[in-house]
mmCIF file of C-alpha atoms in Angstrom:
data_model
loop_
_atom_site.group_PDB
_atom_site.id
_atom_site.type_symbol
_atom_site.label_atom_id
_atom_site.label_comp_id
_atom_site.label_asym_id
_atom_site.label_seq_id
_atom_site.Cartn_x
_atom_site.Cartn_y
_atom_site.Cartn_z
ATOM 1 C CA UNK A 1297 22.490 14.813 -17.805
ATOM 2 C CA UNK A 1298 18.960 16.618 -18.357
ATOM 3 C CA UNK A 1299 18.034 16.287 -22.647
ATOM 4 C CA UNK A 1300 15.387 18.506 -23.983
ATOM 5 C CA UNK A 1301 13.431 15.109 -25.743
ATOM 6 C CA UNK A 1302 11.198 17.101 -28.353
ATOM 7 C CA UNK A 1303 15.546 18.429 -29.829
ATOM 8 C CA UNK A 1304 15.995 14.643 -29.102
ATOM 9 C CA UNK A 1305 13.541 13.586 -30.754
ATOM 10 C CA UNK A 1306 13.659 16.005 -33.776
ATOM 11 C CA UNK A 1307 17.411 14.876 -34.643
ATOM 12 C CA UNK A 1308 16.278 11.652 -34.746
ATOM 13 C CA UNK A 1309 13.974 12.500 -37.062
ATOM 14 C CA UNK A 1310 16.052 13.996 -39.712
ATOM 15 C CA UNK A 1311 19.006 10.594 -39.552
ATOM 16 C CA UNK A 1312 16.295 7.519 -39.590
ATOM 17 C CA UNK A 1313 16.268 7.534 -43.780
ATOM 18 C CA UNK A 1314 19.589 6.795 -43.351
ATOM 19 C CA UNK A 1315 18.804 3.721 -41.037
ATOM 20 C CA UNK A 1316 18.505 0.964 -42.295
ATOM 21 C CA UNK A 1317 15.468 -2.341 -42.671
ATOM 22 C CA UNK A 1318 17.496 -4.992 -42.106
ATOM 23 C CA UNK A 1319 20.938 -4.941 -39.998
ATOM 24 C CA UNK A 1320 22.927 -6.598 -43.137
ATOM 25 C CA UNK A 1321 25.371 -4.293 -41.766
ATOM 26 C CA UNK A 1322 26.074 -4.151 -37.969
ATOM 27 C CA UNK A 1323 24.726 -0.568 -36.306
ATOM 28 C CA UNK A 1324 22.937 -0.016 -39.688
ATOM 29 C CA UNK A 1325 19.321 -0.356 -38.008
ATOM 30 C CA UNK A 1326 20.706 1.846 -35.129
ATOM 31 C CA UNK A 1327 21.543 5.467 -34.138
ATOM 32 C CA UNK A 1328 25.267 6.523 -33.713
ATOM 33 C CA UNK A 1329 26.314 9.116 -30.907
ATOM 34 C CA UNK A 1330 29.478 10.115 -32.276
ATOM 35 C CA UNK A 1331 30.901 13.212 -29.937
ATOM 36 C CA UNK A 1332 27.634 15.743 -30.618
ATOM 37 C CA UNK A 1333 26.100 14.342 -33.489
ATOM 38 C CA UNK A 1334 23.339 11.677 -34.060
ATOM 39 C CA UNK A 1335 24.481 9.027 -37.063
ATOM 40 C CA UNK A 1336 23.248 6.568 -39.437
ATOM 41 C CA UNK A 1337 24.319 4.735 -41.982
ATOM 42 C CA UNK A 1338 22.940 2.246 -45.051
ATOM 43 C CA UNK A 1339 25.593 1.823 -47.505
ATOM 44 C CA UNK A 1340 23.552 3.777 -49.711
ATOM 45 C CA UNK A 1341 22.997 7.532 -47.374
ATOM 46 C CA UNK A 1342 23.922 8.810 -44.325
ATOM 47 C CA UNK A 1343 23.008 11.021 -43.062
ATOM 48 C CA UNK A 1344 24.101 12.933 -39.369
ATOM 49 C CA UNK A 1345 22.321 15.576 -37.098
ATOM 50 C CA UNK A 1346 24.335 17.853 -34.491
ATOM 51 C CA UNK A 1347 22.571 16.922 -31.207
ATOM 52 C CA UNK A 1348 22.272 19.502 -27.835
ATOM 53 C CA UNK A 1349 23.922 18.746 -24.434
ATOM 54 C CA UNK A 1350 25.253 14.830 -25.881
ATOM 55 C CA UNK A 1351 29.462 14.616 -25.902
ATOM 56 C CA UNK A 1352 29.256 9.954 -25.920
ATOM 57 C CA UNK A 1353 30.018 7.750 -28.538
ATOM 58 C CA UNK A 1354 28.406 4.851 -28.471
ATOM 59 C CA UNK A 1355 24.952 2.847 -31.062
ATOM 60 C CA UNK A 1356 21.727 2.210 -29.602
ATOM 61 C CA UNK A 1357 18.957 0.157 -30.740
ATOM 62 C CA UNK A 1358 17.302 2.966 -33.072
ATOM 63 C CA UNK A 1359 13.192 1.479 -33.080
ATOM 64 C CA UNK A 1360 13.525 0.662 -29.257
ATOM 65 C CA UNK A 1361 14.126 4.736 -29.069
ATOM 66 C CA UNK A 1362 13.073 5.602 -30.503
ATOM 67 C CA UNK A 1363 9.476 4.379 -29.861
ATOM 68 C CA UNK A 1364 10.216 4.783 -26.508
ATOM 69 C CA UNK A 1365 10.547 8.751 -26.620
ATOM 70 C CA UNK A 1366 7.761 8.828 -28.518
ATOM 71 C CA UNK A 1367 5.752 7.589 -24.991
ATOM 72 C CA UNK A 1368 7.383 9.698 -22.795
ATOM 73 C CA UNK A 1369 4.950 13.821 -21.967
ATOM 74 C CA UNK A 1370 7.546 15.561 -20.310
ATOM 75 C CA UNK A 1371 9.444 18.036 -22.154
ATOM 76 C CA UNK A 1372 12.717 16.818 -20.628
ATOM 77 C CA UNK A 1373 14.870 13.699 -19.469
ATOM 78 C CA UNK A 1374 17.876 12.071 -17.819
ATOM 79 C CA UNK A 1375 19.829 10.234 -19.481
ATOM 80 C CA UNK A 1376 23.058 8.670 -17.790
ATOM 81 C CA UNK A 1377 25.629 6.608 -20.344
ATOM 82 C CA UNK A 1378 26.549 4.469 -18.726
ATOM 83 C CA UNK A 1379 29.431 1.098 -19.580
ATOM 84 C CA UNK A 1380 27.102 -1.311 -21.064
ATOM 85 C CA UNK A 1381 23.564 1.034 -21.482
ATOM 86 C CA UNK A 1382 22.215 4.011 -21.474
ATOM 87 C CA UNK A 1383 19.800 4.903 -18.397
ATOM 88 C CA UNK A 1384 16.601 7.377 -19.599
ATOM 89 C CA UNK A 1385 14.455 8.580 -17.512
ATOM 90 C CA UNK A 1386 11.412 10.282 -17.107
ATOM 91 C CA UNK A 1387 9.262 11.012 -14.091
ATOM 92 C CA UNK A 1388 8.525 7.328 -12.567
ATOM 93 C CA UNK A 1389 9.086 6.046 -16.210
ATOM 94 C CA UNK A 1390 12.830 4.074 -16.491
ATOM 95 C CA UNK A 1391 14.398 2.469 -19.434
ATOM 96 C CA UNK A 1392 17.698 0.598 -19.915
ATOM 97 C CA UNK A 1393 18.773 0.222 -23.573
ATOM 98 C CA UNK A 1394 22.046 -1.508 -24.963
ATOM 99 C CA UNK A 1395 24.973 1.060 -25.727
ATOM 100 C CA UNK A 1396 27.741 -0.503 -27.642
ATOM 101 C CA UNK A 1397 30.401 1.626 -27.469
ATOM 102 C CA UNK A 1398 32.447 0.606 -30.528
ATOM 103 C CA UNK A 1399 31.620 2.147 -33.490
ATOM 104 C CA UNK A 1400 31.544 -0.474 -35.648
ATOM 105 C CA UNK A 1401 29.272 1.220 -38.192
ATOM 106 C CA UNK A 1402 31.341 1.714 -41.676
ATOM 107 C CA UNK A 1403 31.426 5.175 -41.674
ATOM 108 C CA UNK A 1404 35.065 6.052 -42.690
ATOM 109 C CA UNK A 1405 33.483 5.268 -46.341
ATOM 110 C CA UNK A 1406 31.683 8.463 -45.721
ATOM 111 C CA UNK A 1407 34.883 9.780 -46.273
ATOM 112 C CA UNK A 1408 36.196 13.338 -45.527
ATOM 113 C CA UNK A 1409 34.046 16.042 -46.772
ATOM 114 C CA UNK A 1410 35.381 19.018 -48.898
ATOM 115 C CA UNK A 1411 35.234 22.793 -48.816
ATOM 116 C CA UNK A 1412 30.820 23.553 -48.736
ATOM 117 C CA UNK A 1413 29.466 25.389 -51.538
ATOM 118 C CA UNK A 1414 25.882 27.258 -52.418
ATOM 119 C CA UNK A 1415 23.697 25.229 -54.288
ATOM 120 C CA UNK A 1416 21.804 27.141 -56.980
ATOM 121 C CA UNK A 1417 17.657 27.725 -55.662
ATOM 122 C CA UNK A 1418 16.094 25.784 -58.072
ATOM 123 C CA UNK A 1419 17.909 22.920 -57.089
ATOM 124 C CA UNK A 1420 14.954 21.040 -54.919
ATOM 125 C CA UNK A 1421 12.581 21.774 -57.195
ATOM 126 C CA UNK A 1422 14.865 20.279 -60.277
ATOM 127 C CA UNK A 1423 15.086 17.130 -58.132
ATOM 128 C CA UNK A 1424 11.560 16.632 -57.547
ATOM 129 C CA UNK A 1425 10.821 17.099 -61.187
ATOM 130 C CA UNK A 1426 13.610 14.437 -62.757
ATOM 131 C CA UNK A 1427 13.935 11.251 -60.315
ATOM 132 C CA UNK A 1428 10.405 9.571 -61.336
ATOM 133 C CA UNK A 1429 11.571 9.490 -64.979
ATOM 134 C CA UNK A 1430 14.873 7.529 -63.546
ATOM 135 C CA UNK A 1431 14.693 3.067 -64.525
ATOM 136 C CA UNK A 1432 14.770 0.930 -61.684
ATOM 137 C CA UNK A 1433 16.483 -1.559 -64.282
ATOM 138 C CA UNK A 1434 19.613 -1.947 -62.519
ATOM 139 C CA UNK A 1435 21.159 -3.895 -66.551
ATOM 140 C CA UNK A 1436 21.616 0.172 -67.056
ATOM 141 C CA UNK A 1437 22.498 1.505 -63.603
ATOM 142 C CA UNK A 1438 23.457 4.814 -65.069
ATOM 143 C CA UNK A 1439 19.664 5.322 -66.388
ATOM 144 C CA UNK A 1440 18.693 4.393 -62.270
ATOM 145 C CA UNK A 1441 20.433 7.941 -61.350
ATOM 146 C CA UNK A 1442 19.957 11.306 -61.819
ATOM 147 C CA UNK A 1443 22.584 13.091 -63.319
ATOM 148 C CA UNK A 1444 23.365 16.657 -61.695
ATOM 149 C CA UNK A 1445 26.011 19.197 -63.687
ATOM 150 C CA UNK A 1446 26.922 21.942 -65.422
ATOM 151 C CA UNK A 1447 23.067 24.316 -65.734
ATOM 152 C CA UNK A 1448 21.256 21.337 -65.297
ATOM 153 C CA UNK A 1449 19.088 17.985 -64.019
ATOM 154 C CA UNK A 1450 18.636 15.249 -66.426
ATOM 155 C CA UNK A 1451 17.534 11.472 -65.616
ATOM 156 C CA UNK A 1452 15.291 8.912 -68.675
ATOM 157 C CA UNK A 1453 14.513 5.634 -68.440
ATOM 158 C CA UNK A 1454 14.477 4.864 -72.247
ATOM 159 C CA UNK A 1455 11.296 5.662 -73.343
ATOM 160 C CA UNK A 1456 11.226 9.233 -71.282
ATOM 161 C CA UNK A 1457 14.057 12.017 -71.092
ATOM 162 C CA UNK A 1458 13.731 15.093 -68.899
ATOM 163 C CA UNK A 1459 15.864 17.752 -68.450
ATOM 164 C CA UNK A 1460 15.640 20.451 -65.760
ATOM 165 C CA UNK A 1461 17.359 24.065 -66.389
ATOM 166 C CA UNK A 1462 19.338 25.399 -63.703
ATOM 167 C CA UNK A 1463 19.944 29.226 -63.160
ATOM 168 C CA UNK A 1464 23.184 28.763 -61.921
ATOM 169 C CA UNK A 1465 26.031 26.039 -62.517
ATOM 170 C CA UNK A 1466 26.495 23.167 -59.746
ATOM 171 C CA UNK A 1467 29.348 24.407 -58.312
ATOM 172 C CA UNK A 1468 30.708 20.736 -57.967
ATOM 173 C CA UNK A 1469 32.052 18.355 -60.975
ATOM 174 C CA UNK A 1470 28.977 16.700 -62.564
ATOM 175 C CA UNK A 1471 27.100 13.462 -61.001
ATOM 176 C CA UNK A 1472 25.371 11.031 -60.588
ATOM 177 C CA UNK A 1473 23.449 9.890 -57.660
ATOM 178 C CA UNK A 1474 21.043 7.250 -57.255
ATOM 179 C CA UNK A 1475 17.282 8.314 -57.537
ATOM 180 C CA UNK A 1476 16.675 5.721 -54.632
ATOM 181 C CA UNK A 1477 19.209 8.494 -52.606
ATOM 182 C CA UNK A 1478 17.194 11.817 -54.415
ATOM 183 C CA UNK A 1479 13.839 9.974 -53.456
ATOM 184 C CA UNK A 1480 14.983 10.386 -49.315
ATOM 185 C CA UNK A 1481 16.957 14.235 -50.233
ATOM 186 C CA UNK A 1482 14.397 16.461 -51.771
ATOM 187 C CA UNK A 1483 12.491 16.079 -48.041
ATOM 188 C CA UNK A 1484 15.934 17.753 -46.611
ATOM 189 C CA UNK A 1485 15.952 21.887 -47.449
ATOM 190 C CA UNK A 1486 19.866 20.872 -49.099
ATOM 191 C CA UNK A 1487 22.457 24.708 -49.506
ATOM 192 C CA UNK A 1488 24.795 23.503 -49.888
ATOM 193 C CA UNK A 1489 27.070 21.029 -51.129
ATOM 194 C CA UNK A 1490 30.619 19.370 -51.284
ATOM 195 C CA UNK A 1491 32.405 16.935 -53.229
ATOM 196 C CA UNK A 1492 33.983 13.670 -51.245
ATOM 197 C CA UNK A 1493 35.802 10.366 -52.672
ATOM 198 C CA UNK A 1494 32.853 8.189 -54.287
ATOM 199 C CA UNK A 1495 30.101 10.581 -51.935
ATOM 200 C CA UNK A 1496 28.253 13.563 -52.408
ATOM 201 C CA UNK A 1497 27.419 15.954 -49.621
ATOM 202 C CA UNK A 1498 24.570 18.183 -49.035
ATOM 203 C CA UNK A 1499 23.954 20.247 -45.879
ATOM 204 C CA UNK A 1500 21.103 21.721 -44.497
ATOM 205 C CA UNK A 1501 20.580 25.174 -42.554
ATOM 206 C CA UNK A 1502 19.906 23.915 -39.518
ATOM 207 C CA UNK A 1503 22.967 21.671 -39.514
ATOM 208 C CA UNK A 1504 22.174 18.206 -41.368
ATOM 209 C CA UNK A 1505 24.528 16.334 -43.344
ATOM 210 C CA UNK A 1506 23.337 14.704 -45.840
ATOM 211 C CA UNK A 1507 26.053 11.803 -47.885
ATOM 212 C CA UNK A 1508 24.813 9.755 -50.194
ATOM 213 C CA UNK A 1509 27.175 7.244 -52.583
ATOM 214 C CA UNK A 1510 27.119 8.624 -56.128
ATOM 215 C CA UNK A 1511 27.256 6.443 -59.401
ATOM 216 C CA UNK A 1512 30.426 6.110 -61.447
ATOM 217 C CA UNK A 1513 29.726 6.353 -64.812
ATOM 218 C CA UNK A 1514 28.636 8.539 -68.633
ATOM 219 C CA UNK A 1515 25.406 10.053 -67.876
ATOM 220 C CA UNK A 1516 24.064 9.621 -72.323
ATOM 221 C CA UNK A 1517 23.454 12.765 -74.663
ATOM 222 C CA UNK A 1518 19.847 13.549 -74.314
ATOM 223 C CA UNK A 1519 20.107 16.795 -75.527
ATOM 224 C CA UNK A 1520 19.673 16.220 -79.574
ATOM 225 C CA UNK A 1521 16.296 14.025 -78.476
ATOM 226 C CA UNK A 1522 14.701 17.634 -77.831
ATOM 227 C CA UNK A 1523 14.264 19.357 -80.357
ATOM 228 C CA UNK A 1524 12.231 18.699 -82.980
ATOM 229 C CA UNK A 1525 9.073 19.751 -85.394
ATOM 230 C CA UNK A 1526 5.981 18.742 -84.566
ATOM 231 C CA UNK A 1527 1.728 19.454 -84.928
ATOM 232 C CA UNK A 1528 0.681 20.968 -81.346
ATOM 233 C CA UNK A 1529 -2.102 18.276 -78.996
ATOM 234 C CA UNK A 1530 -4.308 20.233 -76.529
ATOM 235 C CA UNK A 1531 -5.183 18.440 -73.207
ATOM 236 C CA UNK A 1532 -8.571 20.271 -71.651
ATOM 237 C CA UNK A 1533 -8.314 20.482 -68.542
ATOM 238 C CA UNK A 1534 -10.445 17.418 -67.683
ATOM 239 C CA UNK A 1535 -7.684 15.413 -68.492
ATOM 240 C CA UNK A 1536 -6.537 15.659 -65.188
ATOM 241 C CA UNK A 1537 -9.817 13.851 -63.644
ATOM 242 C CA UNK A 1538 -9.642 11.395 -65.846
ATOM 243 C CA UNK A 1539 -6.356 10.258 -65.256
ATOM 244 C CA UNK A 1540 -7.128 10.866 -61.428
ATOM 245 C CA UNK A 1541 -9.868 8.496 -62.012
ATOM 246 C CA UNK A 1542 -7.430 6.075 -63.845
ATOM 247 C CA UNK A 1543 -5.308 5.567 -61.509
ATOM 248 C CA UNK A 1544 -7.254 3.621 -58.801
ATOM 249 C CA UNK A 1545 -6.478 1.313 -62.119
ATOM 250 C CA UNK A 1546 -2.925 1.718 -63.095
ATOM 251 C CA UNK A 1547 -0.508 -1.121 -61.370
ATOM 252 C CA UNK A 1548 -1.510 -3.177 -64.539
ATOM 253 C CA UNK A 1549 -0.372 -4.349 -67.343
ATOM 254 C CA UNK A 1550 1.041 -0.923 -68.822
ATOM 255 C CA UNK A 1551 4.006 -1.152 -66.408
ATOM 256 C CA UNK A 1552 6.684 -0.113 -67.078
ATOM 257 C CA UNK A 1553 9.780 -0.487 -63.801
ATOM 258 C CA UNK A 1554 7.068 -1.163 -61.307
ATOM 259 C CA UNK A 1555 5.647 2.303 -62.121
ATOM 260 C CA UNK A 1556 1.839 2.960 -62.247
ATOM 261 C CA UNK A 1557 1.164 4.202 -65.773
ATOM 262 C CA UNK A 1558 -1.399 5.102 -67.746
ATOM 263 C CA UNK A 1559 -1.876 4.335 -71.597
ATOM 264 C CA UNK A 1560 -2.866 7.383 -73.287
ATOM 265 C CA UNK A 1561 -3.801 7.078 -77.735
ATOM 266 C CA UNK A 1562 -4.631 10.563 -79.229
ATOM 267 C CA UNK A 1563 -7.071 10.032 -82.444
ATOM 268 C CA UNK A 1564 -8.541 12.257 -84.600
ATOM 269 C CA UNK A 1565 -9.645 14.142 -82.235
ATOM 270 C CA UNK A 1566 -10.110 12.392 -79.733
ATOM 271 C CA UNK A 1567 -7.904 11.233 -76.256
ATOM 272 C CA UNK A 1568 -8.052 7.545 -74.569
ATOM 273 C CA UNK A 1569 -6.714 7.296 -71.395
ATOM 274 C CA UNK A 1570 -5.882 3.588 -71.005
ATOM 275 C CA UNK A 1571 -5.609 2.005 -67.528
ATOM 276 C CA UNK A 1572 -5.582 -2.218 -66.180
ATOM 277 C CA UNK A 1573 -5.253 -4.319 -63.456
ATOM 278 C CA UNK A 1574 -6.483 -7.628 -61.416
ATOM 279 C CA UNK A 1575 -8.797 -5.631 -59.643
ATOM 280 C CA UNK A 1576 -10.343 -4.474 -63.456
ATOM 281 C CA UNK A 1577 -9.712 -2.024 -66.412
ATOM 282 C CA UNK A 1578 -10.427 1.577 -66.989
ATOM 283 C CA UNK A 1579 -11.023 3.779 -70.165
ATOM 284 C CA UNK A 1580 -12.242 7.263 -70.646
ATOM 285 C CA UNK A 1581 -12.122 9.201 -74.014
ATOM 286 C CA UNK A 1582 -11.939 13.037 -73.841
ATOM 287 C CA UNK A 1583 -12.080 15.506 -76.808
ATOM 288 C CA UNK A 1584 -9.546 16.791 -78.509
ATOM 289 C CA UNK A 1585 -8.715 20.159 -81.618
ATOM 290 C CA UNK A 1586 -5.573 17.234 -82.679
ATOM 291 C CA UNK A 1587 -6.466 15.716 -85.838
ATOM 292 C CA UNK A 1588 -3.899 13.092 -87.437
ATOM 293 C CA UNK A 1589 -1.724 10.282 -86.923
ATOM 294 C CA UNK A 1590 -2.666 7.851 -84.343
ATOM 295 C CA UNK A 1591 -0.353 7.846 -81.660
ATOM 296 C CA UNK A 1592 0.426 6.103 -78.417
ATOM 297 C CA UNK A 1593 3.063 6.459 -75.217
ATOM 298 C CA UNK A 1594 2.687 5.307 -71.898
ATOM 299 C CA UNK A 1595 3.255 7.673 -68.421
ATOM 300 C CA UNK A 1596 3.768 7.423 -64.936
ATOM 301 C CA UNK A 1597 0.292 8.183 -63.451
ATOM 302 C CA UNK A 1598 1.081 10.954 -60.404
ATOM 303 C CA UNK A 1599 3.672 12.572 -62.803
ATOM 304 C CA UNK A 1600 2.038 12.784 -65.878
ATOM 305 C CA UNK A 1601 -0.954 14.689 -64.462
ATOM 306 C CA UNK A 1602 1.841 17.812 -62.470
ATOM 307 C CA UNK A 1603 2.434 17.863 -66.073
ATOM 308 C CA UNK A 1604 -0.472 18.976 -67.622
ATOM 309 C CA UNK A 1605 -0.854 21.288 -64.735
ATOM 310 C CA UNK A 1606 2.381 22.606 -66.040
ATOM 311 C CA UNK A 1607 1.822 22.390 -69.788
ATOM 312 C CA UNK A 1608 -1.723 21.551 -70.967
ATOM 313 C CA UNK A 1609 0.147 20.883 -75.008
ATOM 314 C CA UNK A 1610 2.691 19.207 -76.160
ATOM 315 C CA UNK A 1611 4.416 18.510 -79.867
ATOM 316 C CA UNK A 1612 3.939 15.483 -81.883
ATOM 317 C CA UNK A 1613 7.005 14.856 -83.784
ATOM 318 C CA UNK A 1614 9.831 12.213 -85.220
ATOM 319 C CA UNK A 1615 8.026 9.106 -82.762
ATOM 320 C CA UNK A 1616 7.992 11.410 -80.128
ATOM 321 C CA UNK A 1617 5.481 14.134 -77.476
ATOM 322 C CA UNK A 1618 7.130 16.702 -75.942
ATOM 323 C CA UNK A 1619 5.869 18.569 -72.822
ATOM 324 C CA UNK A 1620 7.652 21.783 -71.704
ATOM 325 C CA UNK A 1621 7.889 24.507 -68.933
ATOM 326 C CA UNK A 1622 10.330 27.775 -68.268
ATOM 327 C CA UNK A 1623 12.787 25.779 -66.906
ATOM 328 C CA UNK A 1624 12.476 21.937 -68.139
ATOM 329 C CA UNK A 1625 11.757 20.027 -71.080
ATOM 330 C CA UNK A 1626 10.409 16.784 -71.036
ATOM 331 C CA UNK A 1627 10.023 14.018 -73.397
ATOM 332 C CA UNK A 1628 8.135 10.462 -74.287
ATOM 333 C CA UNK A 1629 8.530 8.206 -76.976
ATOM 334 C CA UNK A 1630 5.910 7.126 -78.877
ATOM 335 C CA UNK A 1631 3.958 4.113 -80.845
ATOM 336 C CA UNK A 1632 2.664 6.339 -84.055
ATOM 337 C CA UNK A 1633 0.181 4.896 -86.663
ATOM 338 C CA UNK A 1634 -1.444 5.756 -89.587
ATOM 339 C CA UNK A 1635 -5.032 7.597 -88.894
#
């Protein structure tokens, strides 16, 4: 049968994030063709996308198929599905890839998909904003997840918390989705959501279905930490430039959960940014109008730069600092000392 190579490549590109790096689960490093869809599965997420012109069942090693298609210059290719192989022809080139007709991926674990419901328009912005604040410490697995429920998206790693308010409520029961899955999910323009058994499903307008395991647990109540009185601290425009320089040395001893972090110290008219790693150290001081207690806190460099772009001032009080935007609040615990 003749297939448009570009369309097939795009379909494979859509599902690639669902491949496993190592085949701990059989066929988890393969593209599984199931009727008119191609599917990947790696135990945490499963992704499927429609493929025009294919009505076959079987699994093909992902790396070989994807790499070979990338070397073909023709837009149209011939694909023949035989008993134990798939033969691809493009001009004078010809390749045969092993085809496993039995699908051994445990895709049945993904289960049935419930009714599709429309997501709030700003859900991707919320997920992108919140997931960097998740912990990587599996001793508290709830904090390695983003909580999505009601009219907000939330995350915390114990030393920082973030809440992003949505214009409309999530149309399904609240859930905890691992930050590792969110990092892939935000690459897709998801429009709809559906519940499953231990999984939640997200769909794009072009038919991609991104399915993720969700964690069974209760996210802590963070609202009580968001409202407090304090004094205002302003970060000048030069702060983001200093942070960009600090980023070079941000993989050192200030690290929390292996994040690229910087230490911020504010003291009596001055802000000091510090970072260090095995290659060396960095320090830069800039002026501020703040006069008061010496305070210190640690922040992810990339996240903090984005934060200051949206909110160059914060409130300090009760051993924490708070940055606020139109729809979000971000609070970081600090160490307070007498100035």
